[in-house]
Each structure stands twice: as structure tokens, then as C-alpha cells.
mmCIF file of N, CA and C in Angstrom:
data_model
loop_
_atom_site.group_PDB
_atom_site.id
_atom_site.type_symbol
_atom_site.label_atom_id
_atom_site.label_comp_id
_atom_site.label_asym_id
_atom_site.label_seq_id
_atom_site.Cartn_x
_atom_site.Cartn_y
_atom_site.Cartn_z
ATOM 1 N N UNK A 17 115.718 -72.455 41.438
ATOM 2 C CA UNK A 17 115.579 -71.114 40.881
ATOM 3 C C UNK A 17 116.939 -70.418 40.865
ATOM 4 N N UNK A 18 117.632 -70.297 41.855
ATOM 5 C CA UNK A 18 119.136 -69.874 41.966
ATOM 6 C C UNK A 18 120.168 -70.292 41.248
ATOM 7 N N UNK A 19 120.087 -71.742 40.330
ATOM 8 C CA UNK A 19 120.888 -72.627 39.747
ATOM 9 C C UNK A 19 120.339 -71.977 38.268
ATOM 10 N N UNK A 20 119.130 -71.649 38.163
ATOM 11 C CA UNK A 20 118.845 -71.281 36.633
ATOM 12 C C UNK A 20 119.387 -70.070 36.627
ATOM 13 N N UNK A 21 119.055 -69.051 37.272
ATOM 14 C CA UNK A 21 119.503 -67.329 37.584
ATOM 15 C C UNK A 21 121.633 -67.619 37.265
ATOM 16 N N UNK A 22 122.003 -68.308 38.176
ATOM 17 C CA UNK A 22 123.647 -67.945 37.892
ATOM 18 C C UNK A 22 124.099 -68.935 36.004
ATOM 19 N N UNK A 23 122.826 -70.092 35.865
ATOM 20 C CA UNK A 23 123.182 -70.839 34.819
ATOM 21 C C UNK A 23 122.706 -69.426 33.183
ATOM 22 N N UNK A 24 121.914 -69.015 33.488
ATOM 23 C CA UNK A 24 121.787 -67.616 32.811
ATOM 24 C C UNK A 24 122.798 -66.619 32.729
ATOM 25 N N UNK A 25 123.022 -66.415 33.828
ATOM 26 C CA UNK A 25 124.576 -65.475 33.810
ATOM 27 C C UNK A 25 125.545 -66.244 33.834
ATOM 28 N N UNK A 26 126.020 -67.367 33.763
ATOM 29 C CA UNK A 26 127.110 -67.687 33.126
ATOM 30 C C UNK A 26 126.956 -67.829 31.561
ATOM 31 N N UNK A 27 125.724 -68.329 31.530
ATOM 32 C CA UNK A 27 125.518 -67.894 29.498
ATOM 33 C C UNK A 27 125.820 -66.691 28.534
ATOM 34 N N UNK A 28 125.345 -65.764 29.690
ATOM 35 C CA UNK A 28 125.467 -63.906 29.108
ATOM 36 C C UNK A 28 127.028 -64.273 29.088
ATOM 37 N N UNK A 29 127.613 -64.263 30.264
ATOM 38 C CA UNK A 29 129.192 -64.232 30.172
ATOM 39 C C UNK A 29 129.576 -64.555 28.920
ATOM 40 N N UNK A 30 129.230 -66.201 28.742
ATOM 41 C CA UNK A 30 129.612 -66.648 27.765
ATOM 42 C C UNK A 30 129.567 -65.970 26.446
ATOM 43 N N UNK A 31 128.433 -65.654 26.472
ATOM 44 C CA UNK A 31 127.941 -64.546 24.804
ATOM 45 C C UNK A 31 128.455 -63.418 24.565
ATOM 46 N N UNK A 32 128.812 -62.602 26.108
ATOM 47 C CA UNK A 32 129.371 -61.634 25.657
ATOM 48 C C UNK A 32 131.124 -61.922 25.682
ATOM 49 N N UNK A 33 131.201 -62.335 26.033
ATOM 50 C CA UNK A 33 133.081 -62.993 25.845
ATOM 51 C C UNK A 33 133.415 -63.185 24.672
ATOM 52 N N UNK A 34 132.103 -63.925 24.032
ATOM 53 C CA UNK A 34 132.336 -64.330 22.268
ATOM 54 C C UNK A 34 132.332 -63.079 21.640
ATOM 55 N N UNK A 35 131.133 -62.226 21.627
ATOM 56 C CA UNK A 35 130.704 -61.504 21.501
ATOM 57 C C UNK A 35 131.748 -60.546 21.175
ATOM 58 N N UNK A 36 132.572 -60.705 22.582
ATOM 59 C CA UNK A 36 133.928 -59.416 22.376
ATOM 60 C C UNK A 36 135.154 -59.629 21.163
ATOM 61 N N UNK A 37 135.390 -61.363 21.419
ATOM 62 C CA UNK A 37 136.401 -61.715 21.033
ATOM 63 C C UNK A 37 135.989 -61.594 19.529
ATOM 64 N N UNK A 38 134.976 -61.589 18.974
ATOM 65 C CA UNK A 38 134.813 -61.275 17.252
ATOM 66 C C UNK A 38 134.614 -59.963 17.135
ATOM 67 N N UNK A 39 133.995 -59.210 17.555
ATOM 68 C CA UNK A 39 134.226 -57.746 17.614
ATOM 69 C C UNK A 39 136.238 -57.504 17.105
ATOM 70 N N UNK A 40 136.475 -58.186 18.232
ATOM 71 C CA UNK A 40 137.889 -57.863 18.082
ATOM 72 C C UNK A 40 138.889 -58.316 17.019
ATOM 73 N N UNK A 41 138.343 -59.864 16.881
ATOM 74 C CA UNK A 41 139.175 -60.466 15.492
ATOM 75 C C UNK A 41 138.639 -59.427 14.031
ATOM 76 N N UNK A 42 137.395 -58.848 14.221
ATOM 77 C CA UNK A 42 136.840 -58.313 13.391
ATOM 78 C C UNK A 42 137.781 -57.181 12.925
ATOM 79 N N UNK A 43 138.049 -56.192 14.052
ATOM 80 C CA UNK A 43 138.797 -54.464 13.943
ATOM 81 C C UNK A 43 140.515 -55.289 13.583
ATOM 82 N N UNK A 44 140.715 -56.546 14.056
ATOM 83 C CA UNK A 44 141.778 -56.350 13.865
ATOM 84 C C UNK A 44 142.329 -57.223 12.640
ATOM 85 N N UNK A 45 141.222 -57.294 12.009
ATOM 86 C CA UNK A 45 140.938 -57.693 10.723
ATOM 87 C C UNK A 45 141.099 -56.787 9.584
ATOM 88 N N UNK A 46 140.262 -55.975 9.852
ATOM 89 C CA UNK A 46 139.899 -54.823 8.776
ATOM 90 C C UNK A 46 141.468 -53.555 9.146
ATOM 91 N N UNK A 47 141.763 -53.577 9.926
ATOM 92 C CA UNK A 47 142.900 -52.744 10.442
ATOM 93 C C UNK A 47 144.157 -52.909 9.293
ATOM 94 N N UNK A 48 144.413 -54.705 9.403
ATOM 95 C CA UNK A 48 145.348 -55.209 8.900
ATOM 96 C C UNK A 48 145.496 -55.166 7.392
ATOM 97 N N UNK A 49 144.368 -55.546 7.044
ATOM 98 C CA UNK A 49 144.037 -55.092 5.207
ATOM 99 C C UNK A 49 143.987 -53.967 4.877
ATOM 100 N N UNK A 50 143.852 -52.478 5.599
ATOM 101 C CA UNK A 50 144.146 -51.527 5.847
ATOM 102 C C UNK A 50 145.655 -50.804 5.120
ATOM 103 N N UNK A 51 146.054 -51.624 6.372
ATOM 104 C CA UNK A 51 147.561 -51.251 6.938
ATOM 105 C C UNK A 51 148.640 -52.246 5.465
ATOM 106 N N UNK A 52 148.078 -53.281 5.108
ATOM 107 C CA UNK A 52 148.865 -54.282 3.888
ATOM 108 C C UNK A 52 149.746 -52.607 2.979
ATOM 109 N N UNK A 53 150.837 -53.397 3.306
ATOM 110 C CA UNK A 53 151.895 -52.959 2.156
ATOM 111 C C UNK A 53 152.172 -53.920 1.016
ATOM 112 N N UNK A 54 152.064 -53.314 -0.149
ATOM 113 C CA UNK A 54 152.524 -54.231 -1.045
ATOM 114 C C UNK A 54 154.007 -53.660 -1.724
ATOM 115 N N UNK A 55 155.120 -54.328 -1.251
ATOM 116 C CA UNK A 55 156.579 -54.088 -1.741
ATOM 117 C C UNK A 55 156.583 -54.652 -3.061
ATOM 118 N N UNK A 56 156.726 -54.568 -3.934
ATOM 119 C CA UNK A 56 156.685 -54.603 -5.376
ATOM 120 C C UNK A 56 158.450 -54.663 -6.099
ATOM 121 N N UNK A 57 159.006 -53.827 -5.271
ATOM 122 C CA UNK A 57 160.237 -53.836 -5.259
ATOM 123 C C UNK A 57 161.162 -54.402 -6.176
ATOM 124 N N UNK A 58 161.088 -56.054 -5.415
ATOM 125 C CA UNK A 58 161.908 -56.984 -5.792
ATOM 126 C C UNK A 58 161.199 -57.473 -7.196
ATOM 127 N N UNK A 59 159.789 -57.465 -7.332
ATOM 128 C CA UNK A 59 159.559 -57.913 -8.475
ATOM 129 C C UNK A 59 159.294 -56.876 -9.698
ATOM 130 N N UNK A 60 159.550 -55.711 -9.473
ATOM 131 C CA UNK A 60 159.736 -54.978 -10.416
ATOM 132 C C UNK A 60 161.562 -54.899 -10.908
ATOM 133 N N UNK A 61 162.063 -55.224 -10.186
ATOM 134 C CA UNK A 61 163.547 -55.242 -10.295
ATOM 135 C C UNK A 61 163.980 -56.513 -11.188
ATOM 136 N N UNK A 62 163.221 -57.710 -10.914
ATOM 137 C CA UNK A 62 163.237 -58.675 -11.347
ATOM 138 C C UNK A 62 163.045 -58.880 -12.935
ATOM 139 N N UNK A 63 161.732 -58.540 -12.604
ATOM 140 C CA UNK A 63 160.243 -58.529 -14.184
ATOM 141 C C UNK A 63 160.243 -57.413 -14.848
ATOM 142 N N UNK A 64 160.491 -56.168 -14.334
ATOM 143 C CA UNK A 64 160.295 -54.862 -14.812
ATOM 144 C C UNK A 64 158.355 -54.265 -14.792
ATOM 145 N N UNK A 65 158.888 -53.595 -14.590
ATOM 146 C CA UNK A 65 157.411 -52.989 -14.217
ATOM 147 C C UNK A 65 156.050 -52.646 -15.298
ATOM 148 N N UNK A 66 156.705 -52.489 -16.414
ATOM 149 C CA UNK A 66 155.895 -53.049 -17.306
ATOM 150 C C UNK A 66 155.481 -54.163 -17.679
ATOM 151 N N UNK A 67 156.625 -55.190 -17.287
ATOM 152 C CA UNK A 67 156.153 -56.885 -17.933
ATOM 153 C C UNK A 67 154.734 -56.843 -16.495
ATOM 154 N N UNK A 68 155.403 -56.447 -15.393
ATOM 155 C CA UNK A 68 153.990 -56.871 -14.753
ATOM 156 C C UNK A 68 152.996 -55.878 -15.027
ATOM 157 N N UNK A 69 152.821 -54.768 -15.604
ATOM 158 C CA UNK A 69 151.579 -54.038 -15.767
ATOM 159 C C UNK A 69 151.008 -54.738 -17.184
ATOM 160 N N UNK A 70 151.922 -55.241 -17.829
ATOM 161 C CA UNK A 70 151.343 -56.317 -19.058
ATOM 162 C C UNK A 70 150.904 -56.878 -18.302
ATOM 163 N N UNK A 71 151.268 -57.842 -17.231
ATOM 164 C CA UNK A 71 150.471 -59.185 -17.408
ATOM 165 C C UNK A 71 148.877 -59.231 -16.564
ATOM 166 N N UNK A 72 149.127 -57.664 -15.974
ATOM 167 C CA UNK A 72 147.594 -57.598 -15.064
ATOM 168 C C UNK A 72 146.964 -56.886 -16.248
ATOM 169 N N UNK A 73 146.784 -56.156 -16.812
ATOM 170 C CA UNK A 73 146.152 -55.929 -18.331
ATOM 171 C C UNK A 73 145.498 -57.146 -18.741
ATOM 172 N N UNK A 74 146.644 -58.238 -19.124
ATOM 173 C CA UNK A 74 146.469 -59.095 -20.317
ATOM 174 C C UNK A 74 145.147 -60.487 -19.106
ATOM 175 N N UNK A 75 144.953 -60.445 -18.060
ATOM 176 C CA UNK A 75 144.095 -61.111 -17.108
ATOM 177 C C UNK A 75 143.298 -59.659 -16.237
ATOM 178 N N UNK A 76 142.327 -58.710 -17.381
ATOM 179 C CA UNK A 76 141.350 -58.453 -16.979
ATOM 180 C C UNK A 76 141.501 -57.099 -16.040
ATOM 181 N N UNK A 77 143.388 -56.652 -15.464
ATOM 182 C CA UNK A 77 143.253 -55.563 -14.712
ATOM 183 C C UNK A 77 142.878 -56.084 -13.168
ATOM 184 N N UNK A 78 142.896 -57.780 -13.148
ATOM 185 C CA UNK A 78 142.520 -57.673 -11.521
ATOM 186 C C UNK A 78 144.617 -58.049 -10.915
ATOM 187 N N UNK A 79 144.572 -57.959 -9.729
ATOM 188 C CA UNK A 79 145.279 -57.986 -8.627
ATOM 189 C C UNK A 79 146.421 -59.611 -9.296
ATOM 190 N N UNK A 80 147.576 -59.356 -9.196
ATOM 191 C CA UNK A 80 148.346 -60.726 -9.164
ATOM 192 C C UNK A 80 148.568 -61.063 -8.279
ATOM 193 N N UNK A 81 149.315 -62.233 -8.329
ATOM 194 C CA UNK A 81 149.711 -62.904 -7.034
ATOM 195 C C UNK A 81 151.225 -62.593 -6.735
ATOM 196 N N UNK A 82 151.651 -62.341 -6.186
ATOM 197 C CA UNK A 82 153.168 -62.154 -6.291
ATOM 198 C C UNK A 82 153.557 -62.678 -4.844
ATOM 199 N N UNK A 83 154.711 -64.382 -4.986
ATOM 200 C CA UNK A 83 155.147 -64.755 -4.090
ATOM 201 C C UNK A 83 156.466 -64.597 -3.854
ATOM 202 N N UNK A 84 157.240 -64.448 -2.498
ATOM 203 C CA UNK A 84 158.652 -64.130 -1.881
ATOM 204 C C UNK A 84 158.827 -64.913 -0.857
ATOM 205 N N UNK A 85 159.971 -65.972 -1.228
ATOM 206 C CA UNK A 85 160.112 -66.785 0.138
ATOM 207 C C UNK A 85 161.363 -66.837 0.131
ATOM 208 N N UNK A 86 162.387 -65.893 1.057
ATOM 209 C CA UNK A 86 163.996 -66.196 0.595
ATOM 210 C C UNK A 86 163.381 -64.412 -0.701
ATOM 211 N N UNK A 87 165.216 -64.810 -1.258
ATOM 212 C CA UNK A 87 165.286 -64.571 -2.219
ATOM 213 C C UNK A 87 164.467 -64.803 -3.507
ATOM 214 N N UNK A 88 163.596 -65.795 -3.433
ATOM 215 C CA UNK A 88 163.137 -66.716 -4.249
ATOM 216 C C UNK A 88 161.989 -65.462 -5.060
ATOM 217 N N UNK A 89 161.753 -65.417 -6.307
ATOM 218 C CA UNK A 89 160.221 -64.689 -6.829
ATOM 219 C C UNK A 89 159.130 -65.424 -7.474
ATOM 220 N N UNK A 90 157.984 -65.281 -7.441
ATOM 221 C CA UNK A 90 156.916 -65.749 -9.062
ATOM 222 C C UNK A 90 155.881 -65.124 -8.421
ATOM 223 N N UNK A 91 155.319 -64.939 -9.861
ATOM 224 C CA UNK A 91 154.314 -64.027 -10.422
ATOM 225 C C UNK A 91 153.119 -64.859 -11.069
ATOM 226 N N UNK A 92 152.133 -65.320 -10.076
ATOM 227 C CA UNK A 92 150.695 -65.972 -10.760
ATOM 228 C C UNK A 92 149.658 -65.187 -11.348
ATOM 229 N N UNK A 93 149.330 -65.537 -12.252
ATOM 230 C CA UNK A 93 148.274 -64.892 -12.507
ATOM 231 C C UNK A 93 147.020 -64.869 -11.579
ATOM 232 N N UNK A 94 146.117 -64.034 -11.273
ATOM 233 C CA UNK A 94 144.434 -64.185 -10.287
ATOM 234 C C UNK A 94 143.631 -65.154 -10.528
ATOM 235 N N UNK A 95 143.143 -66.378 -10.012
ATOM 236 C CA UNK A 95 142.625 -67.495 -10.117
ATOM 237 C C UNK A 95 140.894 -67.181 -10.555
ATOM 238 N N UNK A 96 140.569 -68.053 -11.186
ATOM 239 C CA UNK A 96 139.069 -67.375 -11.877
ATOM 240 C C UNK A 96 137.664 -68.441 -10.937
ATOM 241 N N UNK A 97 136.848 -68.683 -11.252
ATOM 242 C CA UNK A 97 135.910 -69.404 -10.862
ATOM 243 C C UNK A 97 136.064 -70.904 -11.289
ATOM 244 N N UNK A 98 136.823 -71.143 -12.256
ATOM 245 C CA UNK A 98 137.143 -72.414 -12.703
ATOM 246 C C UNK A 98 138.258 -72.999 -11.423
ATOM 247 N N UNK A 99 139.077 -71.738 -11.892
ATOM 248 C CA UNK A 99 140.305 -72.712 -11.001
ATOM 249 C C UNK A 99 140.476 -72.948 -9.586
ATOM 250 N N UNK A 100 139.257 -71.903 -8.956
ATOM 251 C CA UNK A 100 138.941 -72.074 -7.862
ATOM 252 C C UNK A 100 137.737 -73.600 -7.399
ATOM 253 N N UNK A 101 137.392 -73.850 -8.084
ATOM 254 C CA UNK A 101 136.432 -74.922 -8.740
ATOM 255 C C UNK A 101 137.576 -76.597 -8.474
ATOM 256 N N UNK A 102 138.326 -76.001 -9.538
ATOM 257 C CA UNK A 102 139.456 -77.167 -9.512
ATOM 258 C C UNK A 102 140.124 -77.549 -8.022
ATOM 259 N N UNK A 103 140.329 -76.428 -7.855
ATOM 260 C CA UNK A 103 140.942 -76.407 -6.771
ATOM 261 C C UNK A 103 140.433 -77.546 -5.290
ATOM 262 N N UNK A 104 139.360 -76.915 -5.765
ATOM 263 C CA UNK A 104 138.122 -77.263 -4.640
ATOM 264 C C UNK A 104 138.064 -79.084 -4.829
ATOM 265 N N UNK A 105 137.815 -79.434 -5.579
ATOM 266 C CA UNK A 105 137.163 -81.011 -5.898
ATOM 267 C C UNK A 105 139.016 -81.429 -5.857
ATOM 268 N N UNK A 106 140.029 -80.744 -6.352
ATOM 269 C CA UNK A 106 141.602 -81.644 -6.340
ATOM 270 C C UNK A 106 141.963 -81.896 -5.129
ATOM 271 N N UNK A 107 141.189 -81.217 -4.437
ATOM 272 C CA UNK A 107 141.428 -81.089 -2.525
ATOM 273 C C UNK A 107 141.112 -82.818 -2.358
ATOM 274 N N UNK A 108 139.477 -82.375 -2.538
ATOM 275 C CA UNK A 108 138.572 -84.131 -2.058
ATOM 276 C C UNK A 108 139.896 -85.162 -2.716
ATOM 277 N N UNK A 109 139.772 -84.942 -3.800
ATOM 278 C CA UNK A 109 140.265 -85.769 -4.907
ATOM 279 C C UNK A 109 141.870 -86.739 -4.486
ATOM 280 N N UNK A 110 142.425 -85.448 -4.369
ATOM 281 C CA UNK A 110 144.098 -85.845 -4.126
ATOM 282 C C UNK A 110 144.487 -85.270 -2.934
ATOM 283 N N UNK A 111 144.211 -84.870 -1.910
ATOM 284 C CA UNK A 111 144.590 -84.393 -1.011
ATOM 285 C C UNK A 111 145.178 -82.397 -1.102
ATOM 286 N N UNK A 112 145.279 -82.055 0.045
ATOM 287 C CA UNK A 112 146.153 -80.465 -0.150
ATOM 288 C C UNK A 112 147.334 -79.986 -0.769
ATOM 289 N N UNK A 113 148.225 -80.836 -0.460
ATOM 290 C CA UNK A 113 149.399 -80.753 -1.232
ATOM 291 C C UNK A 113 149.359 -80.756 -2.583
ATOM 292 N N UNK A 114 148.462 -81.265 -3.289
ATOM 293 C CA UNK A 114 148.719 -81.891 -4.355
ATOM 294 C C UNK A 114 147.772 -80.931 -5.547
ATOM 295 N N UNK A 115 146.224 -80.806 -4.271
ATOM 296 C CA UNK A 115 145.624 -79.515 -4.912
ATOM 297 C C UNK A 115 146.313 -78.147 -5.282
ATOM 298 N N UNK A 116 147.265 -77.747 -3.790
ATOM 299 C CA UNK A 116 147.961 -76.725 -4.162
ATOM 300 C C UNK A 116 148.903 -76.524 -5.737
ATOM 301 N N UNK A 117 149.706 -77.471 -5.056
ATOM 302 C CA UNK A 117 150.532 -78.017 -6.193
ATOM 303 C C UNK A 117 149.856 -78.056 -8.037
ATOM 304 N N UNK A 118 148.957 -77.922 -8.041
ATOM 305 C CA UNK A 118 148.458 -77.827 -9.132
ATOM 306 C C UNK A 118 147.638 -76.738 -9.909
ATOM 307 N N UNK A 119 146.960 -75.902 -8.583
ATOM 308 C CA UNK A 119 146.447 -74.432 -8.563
ATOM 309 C C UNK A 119 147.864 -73.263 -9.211
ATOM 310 N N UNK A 120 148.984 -73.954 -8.298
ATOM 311 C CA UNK A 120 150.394 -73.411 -8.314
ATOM 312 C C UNK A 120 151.226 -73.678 -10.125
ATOM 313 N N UNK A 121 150.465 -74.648 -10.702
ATOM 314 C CA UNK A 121 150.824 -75.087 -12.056
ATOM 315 C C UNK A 121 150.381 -74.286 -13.064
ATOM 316 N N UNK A 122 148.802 -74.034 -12.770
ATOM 317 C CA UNK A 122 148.113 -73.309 -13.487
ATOM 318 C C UNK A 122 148.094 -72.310 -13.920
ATOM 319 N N UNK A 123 148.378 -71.571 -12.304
ATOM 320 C CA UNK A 123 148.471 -69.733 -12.331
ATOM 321 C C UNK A 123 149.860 -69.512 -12.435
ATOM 322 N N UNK A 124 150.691 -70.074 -12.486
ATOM 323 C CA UNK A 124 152.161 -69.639 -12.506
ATOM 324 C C UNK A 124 151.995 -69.097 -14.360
ATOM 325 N N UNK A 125 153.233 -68.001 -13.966
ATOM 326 C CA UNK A 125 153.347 -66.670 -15.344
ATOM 327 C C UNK A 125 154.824 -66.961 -15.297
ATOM 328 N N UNK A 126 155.203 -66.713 -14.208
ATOM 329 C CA UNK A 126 157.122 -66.567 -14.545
ATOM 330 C C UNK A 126 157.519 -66.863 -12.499
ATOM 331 N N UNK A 127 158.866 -67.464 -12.992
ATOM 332 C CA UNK A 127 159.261 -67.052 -11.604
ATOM 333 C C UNK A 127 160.874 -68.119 -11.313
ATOM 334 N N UNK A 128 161.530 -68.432 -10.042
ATOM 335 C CA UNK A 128 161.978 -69.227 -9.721
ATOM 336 C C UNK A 128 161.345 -70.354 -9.545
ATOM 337 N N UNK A 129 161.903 -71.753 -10.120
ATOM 338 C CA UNK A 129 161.894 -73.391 -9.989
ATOM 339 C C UNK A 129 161.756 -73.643 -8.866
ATOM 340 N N UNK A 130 162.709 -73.335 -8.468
ATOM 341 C CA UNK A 130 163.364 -73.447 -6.744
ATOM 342 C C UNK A 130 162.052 -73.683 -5.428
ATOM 343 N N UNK A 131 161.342 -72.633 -6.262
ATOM 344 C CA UNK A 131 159.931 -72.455 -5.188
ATOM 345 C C UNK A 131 159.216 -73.888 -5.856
ATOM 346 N N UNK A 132 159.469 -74.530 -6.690
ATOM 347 C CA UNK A 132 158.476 -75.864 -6.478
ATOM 348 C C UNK A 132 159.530 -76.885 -6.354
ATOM 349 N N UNK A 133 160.993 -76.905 -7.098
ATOM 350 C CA UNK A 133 161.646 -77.895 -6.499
ATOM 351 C C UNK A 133 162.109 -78.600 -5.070
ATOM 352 N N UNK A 134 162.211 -77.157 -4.120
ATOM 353 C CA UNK A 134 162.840 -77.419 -3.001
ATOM 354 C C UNK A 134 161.510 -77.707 -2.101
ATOM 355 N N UNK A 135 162.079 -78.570 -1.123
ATOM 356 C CA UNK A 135 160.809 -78.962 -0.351
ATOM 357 C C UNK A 135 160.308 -77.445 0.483
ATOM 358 N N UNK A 136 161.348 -77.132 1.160
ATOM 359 C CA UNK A 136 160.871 -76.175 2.209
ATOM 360 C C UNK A 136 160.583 -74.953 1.842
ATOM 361 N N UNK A 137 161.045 -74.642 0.623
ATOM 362 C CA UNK A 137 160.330 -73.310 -0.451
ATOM 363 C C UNK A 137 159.315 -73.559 -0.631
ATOM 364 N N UNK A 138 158.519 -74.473 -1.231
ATOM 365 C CA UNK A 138 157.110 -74.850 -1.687
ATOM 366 C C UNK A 138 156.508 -75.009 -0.631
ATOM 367 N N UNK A 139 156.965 -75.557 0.989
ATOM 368 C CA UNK A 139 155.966 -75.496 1.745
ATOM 369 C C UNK A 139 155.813 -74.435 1.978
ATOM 370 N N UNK A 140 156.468 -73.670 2.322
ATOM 371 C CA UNK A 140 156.212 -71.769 2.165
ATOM 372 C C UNK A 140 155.385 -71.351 1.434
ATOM 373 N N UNK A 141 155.155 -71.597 -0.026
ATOM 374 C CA UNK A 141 154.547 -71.216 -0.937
ATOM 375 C C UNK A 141 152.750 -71.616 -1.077
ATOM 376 N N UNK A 142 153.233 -72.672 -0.413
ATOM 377 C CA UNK A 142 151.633 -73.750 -0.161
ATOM 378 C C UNK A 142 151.356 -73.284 0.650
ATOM 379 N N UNK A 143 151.670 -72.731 2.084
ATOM 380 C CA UNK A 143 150.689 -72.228 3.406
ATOM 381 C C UNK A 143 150.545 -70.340 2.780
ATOM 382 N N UNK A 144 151.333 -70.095 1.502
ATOM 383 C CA UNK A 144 150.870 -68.506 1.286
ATOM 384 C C UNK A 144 149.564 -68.738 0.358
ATOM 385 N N UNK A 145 149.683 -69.865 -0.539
ATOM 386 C CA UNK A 145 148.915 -70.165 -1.745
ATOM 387 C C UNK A 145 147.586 -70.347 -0.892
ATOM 388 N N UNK A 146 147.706 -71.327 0.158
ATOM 389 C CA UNK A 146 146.241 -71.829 0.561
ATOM 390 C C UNK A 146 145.553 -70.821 0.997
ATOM 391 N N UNK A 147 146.390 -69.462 1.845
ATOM 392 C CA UNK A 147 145.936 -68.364 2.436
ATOM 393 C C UNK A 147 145.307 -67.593 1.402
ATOM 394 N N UNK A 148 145.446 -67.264 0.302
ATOM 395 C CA UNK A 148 145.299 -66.331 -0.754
ATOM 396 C C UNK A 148 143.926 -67.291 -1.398
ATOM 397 N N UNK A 149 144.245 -68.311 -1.414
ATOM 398 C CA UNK A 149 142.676 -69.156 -1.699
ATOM 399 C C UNK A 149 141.882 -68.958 -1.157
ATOM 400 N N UNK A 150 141.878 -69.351 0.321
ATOM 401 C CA UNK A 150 140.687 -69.579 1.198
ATOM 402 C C UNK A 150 140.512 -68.299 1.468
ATOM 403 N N UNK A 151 140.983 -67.144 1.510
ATOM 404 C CA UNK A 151 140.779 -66.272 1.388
ATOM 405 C C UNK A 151 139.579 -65.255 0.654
ATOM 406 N N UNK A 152 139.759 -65.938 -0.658
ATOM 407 C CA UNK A 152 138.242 -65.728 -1.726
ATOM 408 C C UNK A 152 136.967 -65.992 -1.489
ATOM 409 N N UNK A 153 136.866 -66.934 0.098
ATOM 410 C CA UNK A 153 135.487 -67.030 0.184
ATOM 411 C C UNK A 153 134.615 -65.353 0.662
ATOM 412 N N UNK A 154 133.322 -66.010 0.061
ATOM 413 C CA UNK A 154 132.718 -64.694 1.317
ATOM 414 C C UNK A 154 131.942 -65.215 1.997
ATOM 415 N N UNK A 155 131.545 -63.860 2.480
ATOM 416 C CA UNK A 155 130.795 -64.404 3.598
ATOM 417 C C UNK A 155 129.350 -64.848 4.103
ATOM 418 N N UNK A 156 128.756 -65.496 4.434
ATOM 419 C CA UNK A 156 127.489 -66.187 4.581
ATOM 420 C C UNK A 156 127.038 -66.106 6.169
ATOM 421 N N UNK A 157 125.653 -66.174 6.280
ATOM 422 C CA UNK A 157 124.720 -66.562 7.213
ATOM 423 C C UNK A 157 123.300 -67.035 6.802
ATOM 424 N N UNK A 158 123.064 -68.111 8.039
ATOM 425 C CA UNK A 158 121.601 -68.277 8.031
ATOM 426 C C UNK A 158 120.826 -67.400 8.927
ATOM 427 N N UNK A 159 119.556 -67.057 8.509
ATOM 428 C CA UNK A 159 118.760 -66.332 9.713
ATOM 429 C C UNK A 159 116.981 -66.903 9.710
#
């Protein structure tokens, strides 16, 4: 009886520990998307601020992608249900790199080479790209 009673309260522990720690990834979740600055700066200096208010117009008025690694710039267009699609099966298909690498083909509008020629630019570009992907999911439960 004493072994079930502390095996119970080490469970609560357990639940509420979790319990806390998503609470917390949660606030400091929503805080951060909050708090997002978007510096525009360099790519209005670059592109001019109309070429990019053209090109979110000319794809519907949603959000671009705008990558900075270094000095380096480009400007993707917002990935649709297709290319998120593609994306998805080029993964199984060919591996991550290669999916990226091709999501990165698609949506590209303008930018520096550099970010796909050089190795260590593109890996930059691939751990921002995959973030901004996986990102699009939402969210689900069973009950």
C-alpha cells in the first residue's frame, strides 16, 4: 500500500513537472512571436521597397520569406500547399538536404548565389528554410 501511495506521487510529480515545463515553452513561445522584429532594412536597401511590396501583391498579399546570412540577401516567395506537399514526399524521396535544396529552387524571387553556392551559407539557409517550413504545421490532438 505505501509503494502504490509514494508510486502515485511520484507520478503527480511527474505530470506536474511536464505540466510546468509546457506551460512554460508555451508563454515563452507566444512572448517570442510577440516580441519578432522584422528588419527589412537591408532588403529594402537592396530590392527597394516597392520591388518587395510588388512581389507580396503579385503572391496574394501573404508574408515573404526574406533570408540574411552574412552579408548575403534573397527574397522567396510564401510556399503554397503544393510546395509544401513537394516538400514533404522530396524529404522521403531524396533525403533533407536535397528537399530543402529544392523548396529553396522553387520559392527563390531574387537574391545572392552565394547562399546556394557556398557550403556554409546554404547550411545556414537550410536550418532557417527547414524552420520556416516546419513551422506551417498546426496543431493537432486526439481526445
Amino acid at each position: 500500500m505505501k509503494q502504490s501511495i509514494e508510486t502515485t506521487t511520484q507520478d503527480e510529480k511527474l505530470q506536474s513537472a511536464f505540466a510546468k515545463r509546457k506551460t512554460a515553452e508555451a508563454d515563452k513561445e507566444s512572448k517570442s512571436k510577440k516580441s519578432e522584429v522584422k528588419n527589412l532594412t537591408p532588403f529594402n536597401e537592396r530590392f527597394g521597397e516597392k520591388q518587395l511590396a510588388d512581389w507580396k501583391l503579385s503572391y496574394g498579399n501573404r508574408d515573404m520569406i526574406y533570408l540574411k546570412v552574412e552579408d548575403k540577401l534573397a527574397v522567396l516567395r510564401p510556399p503554397t500547399a503544393e510546395d509544401l506537399g513537394d516538400y514533404v514526399t522530396a524529404i522521403g524521396l531524396n533525403g533533407m538536404s536535397k528537399a530543402v535544396a529544392s523548396v529553396m529552387e522553387t520559392l527563390w524571387i531574387d537574391g545572392d548565389i552565394e547562399l546556394i553556392d557556398d557550403e556554409d551559407l546554404f547550411i545556414a539557409c537550410f536550418l532557417q528554410m527547414n524552420n520556416i517550413l516546419e513551422s506551417k504545421k498546426g496543431e493537432f490532438f486526439r481526445a
